[in-house]
Amino acid sequence: SSELTQDPAVSVALGQTVRITCQGDSLRSYYASWYQQKPGQAPILVIYDKNNRPSGIPDRFSGSISGNTASLTITGAQAEDEADYYCSSRDTSGNLRVFGTGTKVTVL
Amino acid sequence: EVQLVESGGVVVQPGGSLRLSCAASGFTFDDYTMHWVRQAPGKGLEWVSLILWDGSDTYSADSVKGRFTISRDNSKNSLYLQMNSLRTEDTALYYCAKDIDPYSSSSNFDYWGQGTLVTVSS
């Protein structure tokens, strides 16, 4: 299977915690990475190899994985975190790459 | 500073061909796997193709296999996507993206260009 499924939308109150999930068979074998995309902008890598943050990404972003589900958690969400979030990984063959369906995060 | 600049996007008729380019700077281009990712208007991200740092291997999504060919010229720090037999569903913003670690191939893309728009329409 080469599908990664995400909830279409979630909302979070300012300063609260939100978790975004990504489900797929390939996640039993391969790590997920996570991307943030704001309107009109290119995606930005926020988490890779399960729970590594690139330089410049705030530590309120964290990742985890359990079975076939990867999660991105934003602890203490800020207004600037409002964006679309996509997971990514390999497909079950390991050769191809695949993106999740995307989750729109609204900060209330 | 790492920079990726895509070019070549235009309006093309169904069945037509197009070559996209991505000019890279600010890093040792021939050490890194490179990818093309696309995004149809108002839709999500779709991975298209990858090429290893030395061009020795390539992989493409089923949706473009046999129609699109990824290549690179390390002497020119450039990545290409040759697109043939274009369909209306290929209409998208096409990004090039850099793999995060040298001499490896992952789903971790640490730098992206701003994209070039391909519109397939009669």
Short mmCIF file of C-alpha atoms in Angstrom, two decimals:
data_model
loop_
_atom_site.label_atom_id
_atom_site.label_comp_id
_atom_site.label_asym_id
_atom_site.label_seq_id
_atom_site.Cartn_x
_atom_site.Cartn_y
_atom_site.Cartn_z
CA SER A 1 0.00 0.00 0.00
CA SER A 2 1.24 3.51 -0.72
CA GLU A 3 -1.38 5.48 1.20
CA LEU A 4 -0.86 7.69 4.22
CA THR A 5 -4.11 8.88 5.76
CA GLN A 6 -4.55 12.03 7.84
CA ASP A 7 -7.59 13.72 9.38
CA PRO A 8 -8.63 16.60 7.08
CA ALA A 9 -8.80 19.25 9.79
CA VAL A 10 -8.22 19.87 13.48
CA SER A 11 -8.51 22.94 15.68
CA VAL A 12 -6.67 23.92 18.83
CA ALA A 13 -7.02 26.78 21.30
CA LEU A 14 -4.08 29.14 21.53
CA GLY A 15 -1.49 27.73 23.91
CA GLN A 16 -3.03 24.26 24.03
CA THR A 17 -1.73 20.98 22.64
CA VAL A 18 -2.77 19.33 19.38
CA ARG A 19 -1.79 15.97 17.92
CA ILE A 20 -1.99 15.20 14.21
CA THR A 21 -1.91 11.58 13.12
CA CYS A 22 -0.83 9.79 9.96
CA GLN A 23 -1.76 6.16 9.30
CA GLY A 24 -0.29 3.77 6.80
CA ASP A 25 1.08 0.27 6.39
CA SER A 26 4.53 1.51 5.41
CA LEU A 27 4.92 3.23 8.79
CA ARG A 28 5.45 -0.18 10.37
CA SER A 29 8.79 -0.27 8.52
CA TYR A 30 9.80 3.33 7.82
CA TYR A 31 9.95 6.60 9.74
CA ALA A 32 7.71 9.52 8.93
CA SER A 33 8.68 13.10 8.34
CA TRP A 34 6.38 16.08 8.78
CA TYR A 35 5.99 19.28 6.74
CA GLN A 36 4.26 22.56 7.49
CA GLN A 37 2.85 24.55 4.59
CA LYS A 38 1.33 28.01 4.81
CA PRO A 39 -0.74 29.51 1.96
CA GLY A 40 1.36 30.53 -1.01
CA GLN A 41 4.55 29.12 0.48
CA ALA A 42 6.71 26.06 -0.09
CA PRO A 43 6.56 23.32 2.57
CA ILE A 44 8.96 23.39 5.51
CA LEU A 45 10.35 20.26 7.16
CA VAL A 46 9.48 20.33 10.88
CA ILE A 47 10.16 16.74 12.02
CA TYR A 48 12.20 13.94 10.44
CA ASP A 49 13.26 10.42 11.33
CA LYS A 50 10.47 10.10 13.89
CA ASN A 51 11.48 12.92 16.26
CA ASN A 52 14.33 15.07 14.96
CA ARG A 53 13.87 18.80 14.40
CA PRO A 54 15.82 20.70 11.76
CA SER A 55 17.67 23.79 12.89
CA GLY A 56 15.28 26.68 13.58
CA ILE A 57 12.20 24.58 14.29
CA PRO A 58 10.77 25.33 17.75
CA ASP A 59 10.86 22.56 20.33
CA ARG A 60 7.07 22.72 20.71
CA PHE A 61 7.01 20.42 17.65
CA SER A 62 7.62 16.73 18.38
CA GLY A 63 7.04 13.43 16.64
CA SER A 64 6.31 9.87 17.64
CA ILE A 65 5.29 6.57 16.11
CA SER A 66 3.33 3.54 17.27
CA GLY A 67 2.55 0.61 15.02
CA ASN A 68 1.22 1.98 11.75
CA THR A 69 0.54 5.48 13.08
CA ALA A 70 2.89 8.45 13.19
CA SER A 71 1.98 11.55 15.18
CA LEU A 72 3.03 15.18 15.18
CA THR A 73 2.36 17.02 18.44
CA ILE A 74 2.37 20.77 18.86
CA THR A 75 2.65 21.61 22.56
CA GLY A 76 1.53 25.14 23.30
CA ALA A 77 0.23 26.00 19.83
CA GLN A 78 0.91 29.51 18.58
CA ALA A 79 -1.02 31.58 16.06
CA GLU A 80 1.81 31.14 13.55
CA ASP A 81 1.37 27.36 13.68
CA GLU A 82 -1.89 27.65 11.73
CA ALA A 83 -1.09 25.84 8.49
CA ASP A 84 -1.49 22.62 6.53
CA TYR A 85 0.60 19.72 7.78
CA TYR A 86 1.67 16.72 5.71
CA CYS A 87 3.37 13.51 6.75
CA SER A 88 5.69 11.68 4.36
CA SER A 89 7.43 8.35 4.25
CA ARG A 90 8.40 5.56 1.89
CA ASP A 91 5.82 3.28 0.37
CA THR A 92 5.68 -0.40 1.33
CA SER A 93 8.21 -1.33 -1.36
CA GLY A 94 10.68 1.12 0.14
CA ASN A 95 11.54 2.57 -3.25
CA LEU A 96 8.95 5.29 -3.67
CA ARG A 97 8.01 8.21 -1.46
CA VAL A 98 4.49 9.17 -0.48
CA PHE A 99 2.80 12.10 1.22
CA GLY A 100 -0.18 11.97 3.53
CA THR A 101 -3.50 13.51 2.62
CA GLY A 102 -2.81 16.58 4.76
CA THR A 103 -4.33 18.14 7.88
CA LYS A 104 -5.42 21.76 8.17
CA VAL A 105 -4.65 23.06 11.66
CA THR A 106 -6.65 26.05 12.89
CA VAL A 107 -5.51 27.90 16.00
CA LEU A 108 -8.49 29.45 17.78
CA GLU B 1 22.73 29.80 1.61
CA VAL B 2 20.98 26.91 -0.09
CA GLN B 3 18.89 27.97 -3.06
CA LEU B 4 16.72 25.93 -5.42
CA VAL B 5 15.20 27.79 -8.35
CA GLU B 6 12.77 26.01 -10.66
CA SER B 7 11.96 27.15 -14.17
CA GLY B 8 10.26 25.97 -17.33
CA GLY B 9 6.63 25.94 -16.29
CA VAL B 10 4.22 27.11 -19.01
CA VAL B 11 0.79 26.43 -20.47
CA VAL B 12 0.90 23.34 -22.70
CA GLN B 13 -1.72 21.36 -24.58
CA PRO B 14 -2.69 17.80 -23.58
CA GLY B 15 -0.31 15.33 -25.15
CA GLY B 16 2.48 17.88 -25.22
CA SER B 17 5.95 17.85 -23.70
CA LEU B 18 7.88 20.10 -21.37
CA ARG B 19 11.21 20.12 -19.54
CA LEU B 20 11.48 21.64 -16.09
CA SER B 21 14.80 22.73 -14.62
CA CYS B 22 15.98 23.34 -11.07
CA ALA B 23 19.16 25.34 -10.49
CA ALA B 24 20.85 24.53 -7.19
CA SER B 25 23.39 26.55 -5.24
CA GLY B 26 24.81 26.86 -1.73
CA PHE B 27 25.59 23.17 -1.21
CA THR B 28 27.58 20.37 -2.81
CA PHE B 29 24.93 19.34 -5.32
CA ASP B 30 26.50 16.04 -6.36
CA ASP B 31 26.40 14.73 -2.78
CA TYR B 32 22.60 14.78 -2.48
CA THR B 33 19.58 12.89 -3.74
CA MET B 34 17.07 15.26 -5.32
CA HIS B 35 13.30 15.03 -5.71
CA TRP B 36 10.42 16.55 -7.65
CA VAL B 37 7.17 17.08 -5.74
CA ARG B 38 4.00 18.59 -7.20
CA GLN B 39 0.86 20.22 -5.89
CA ALA B 40 -2.28 20.62 -7.95
CA PRO B 41 -4.23 23.85 -7.30
CA GLY B 42 -5.96 23.62 -3.94
CA LYS B 43 -4.78 20.05 -3.40
CA GLY B 44 -2.16 18.21 -1.35
CA LEU B 45 1.46 17.35 -2.01
CA GLU B 46 2.32 14.50 -4.38
CA TRP B 47 5.82 13.06 -4.64
CA VAL B 48 6.81 12.66 -8.30
CA SER B 49 10.34 11.35 -8.72
CA LEU B 50 13.82 11.05 -7.21
CA ILE B 51 17.35 10.70 -8.52
CA LEU B 52 20.34 9.58 -6.47
CA TRP B 53 23.30 11.92 -5.93
CA ASP B 54 25.36 10.32 -8.71
CA GLY B 55 22.43 9.74 -11.08
CA SER B 56 22.86 5.97 -10.76
CA ASP B 57 19.22 5.29 -9.95
CA THR B 58 15.85 6.92 -10.29
CA TYR B 59 12.33 6.19 -9.09
CA SER B 60 9.00 7.68 -10.12
CA ALA B 61 5.43 7.60 -8.88
CA ASP B 62 3.09 5.26 -10.71
CA SER B 63 1.06 8.27 -11.89
CA VAL B 64 3.97 9.53 -14.03
CA LYS B 65 6.00 6.38 -14.72
CA GLY B 66 6.74 5.98 -18.41
CA ARG B 67 5.84 9.62 -19.12
CA PHE B 68 8.20 11.67 -16.92
CA THR B 69 11.98 11.26 -16.69
CA ILE B 70 14.14 12.78 -13.98
CA SER B 71 17.78 13.57 -14.69
CA ARG B 72 20.60 15.73 -13.37
CA ASP B 73 23.78 17.38 -14.60
CA ASN B 74 26.15 17.61 -11.65
CA SER B 75 28.60 19.71 -13.67
CA LYS B 76 25.88 22.37 -13.95
CA ASN B 77 24.33 21.88 -10.46
CA SER B 78 21.03 21.29 -12.19
CA LEU B 79 18.06 18.94 -11.88
CA TYR B 80 15.59 18.27 -14.68
CA LEU B 81 12.17 16.74 -15.25
CA GLN B 82 11.27 15.78 -18.79
CA MET B 83 7.49 15.56 -19.02
CA ASN B 84 5.90 13.83 -22.02
CA SER B 85 2.34 12.87 -22.91
CA LEU B 86 1.03 15.52 -20.55
CA ARG B 87 -2.50 15.22 -19.18
CA THR B 88 -4.82 17.79 -17.66
CA GLU B 89 -4.31 16.09 -14.29
CA ASP B 90 -0.59 16.96 -14.45
CA THR B 91 -1.52 20.62 -13.92
CA ALA B 92 0.32 21.60 -10.74
CA LEU B 93 3.02 23.65 -9.09
CA TYR B 94 6.21 21.60 -9.40
CA TYR B 95 8.80 21.86 -6.62
CA CYS B 96 12.32 20.53 -6.54
CA ALA B 97 13.51 19.46 -3.11
CA LYS B 98 16.80 18.37 -1.56
CA ASP B 99 17.28 15.28 0.60
CA ILE B 100 18.54 16.13 4.08
CA ASP B 101 21.62 13.88 4.30
CA PRO B 102 24.41 13.29 1.77
CA TYR B 103 24.80 9.92 0.07
CA SER B 104 21.37 8.78 1.23
CA SER B 105 17.78 8.76 0.05
CA SER B 106 14.91 9.42 2.42
CA SER B 107 11.58 11.22 2.68
CA ASN B 108 13.28 14.09 4.52
CA PHE B 109 13.39 17.15 2.26
CA ASP B 110 15.12 20.03 4.03
CA TYR B 111 15.13 22.61 1.25
CA TRP B 112 12.50 23.36 -1.38
CA GLY B 113 12.31 25.77 -4.26
CA GLN B 114 9.37 28.10 -4.75
CA GLY B 115 7.97 25.99 -7.57
CA THR B 116 7.15 26.43 -11.24
CA LEU B 117 3.59 26.21 -12.52
CA VAL B 118 2.67 23.76 -15.24
CA THR B 119 -0.78 24.13 -16.76
CA VAL B 120 -2.04 21.48 -19.16
CA SER B 121 -5.01 22.81 -21.04
CA SER B 122 -6.38 23.04 -24.55
#
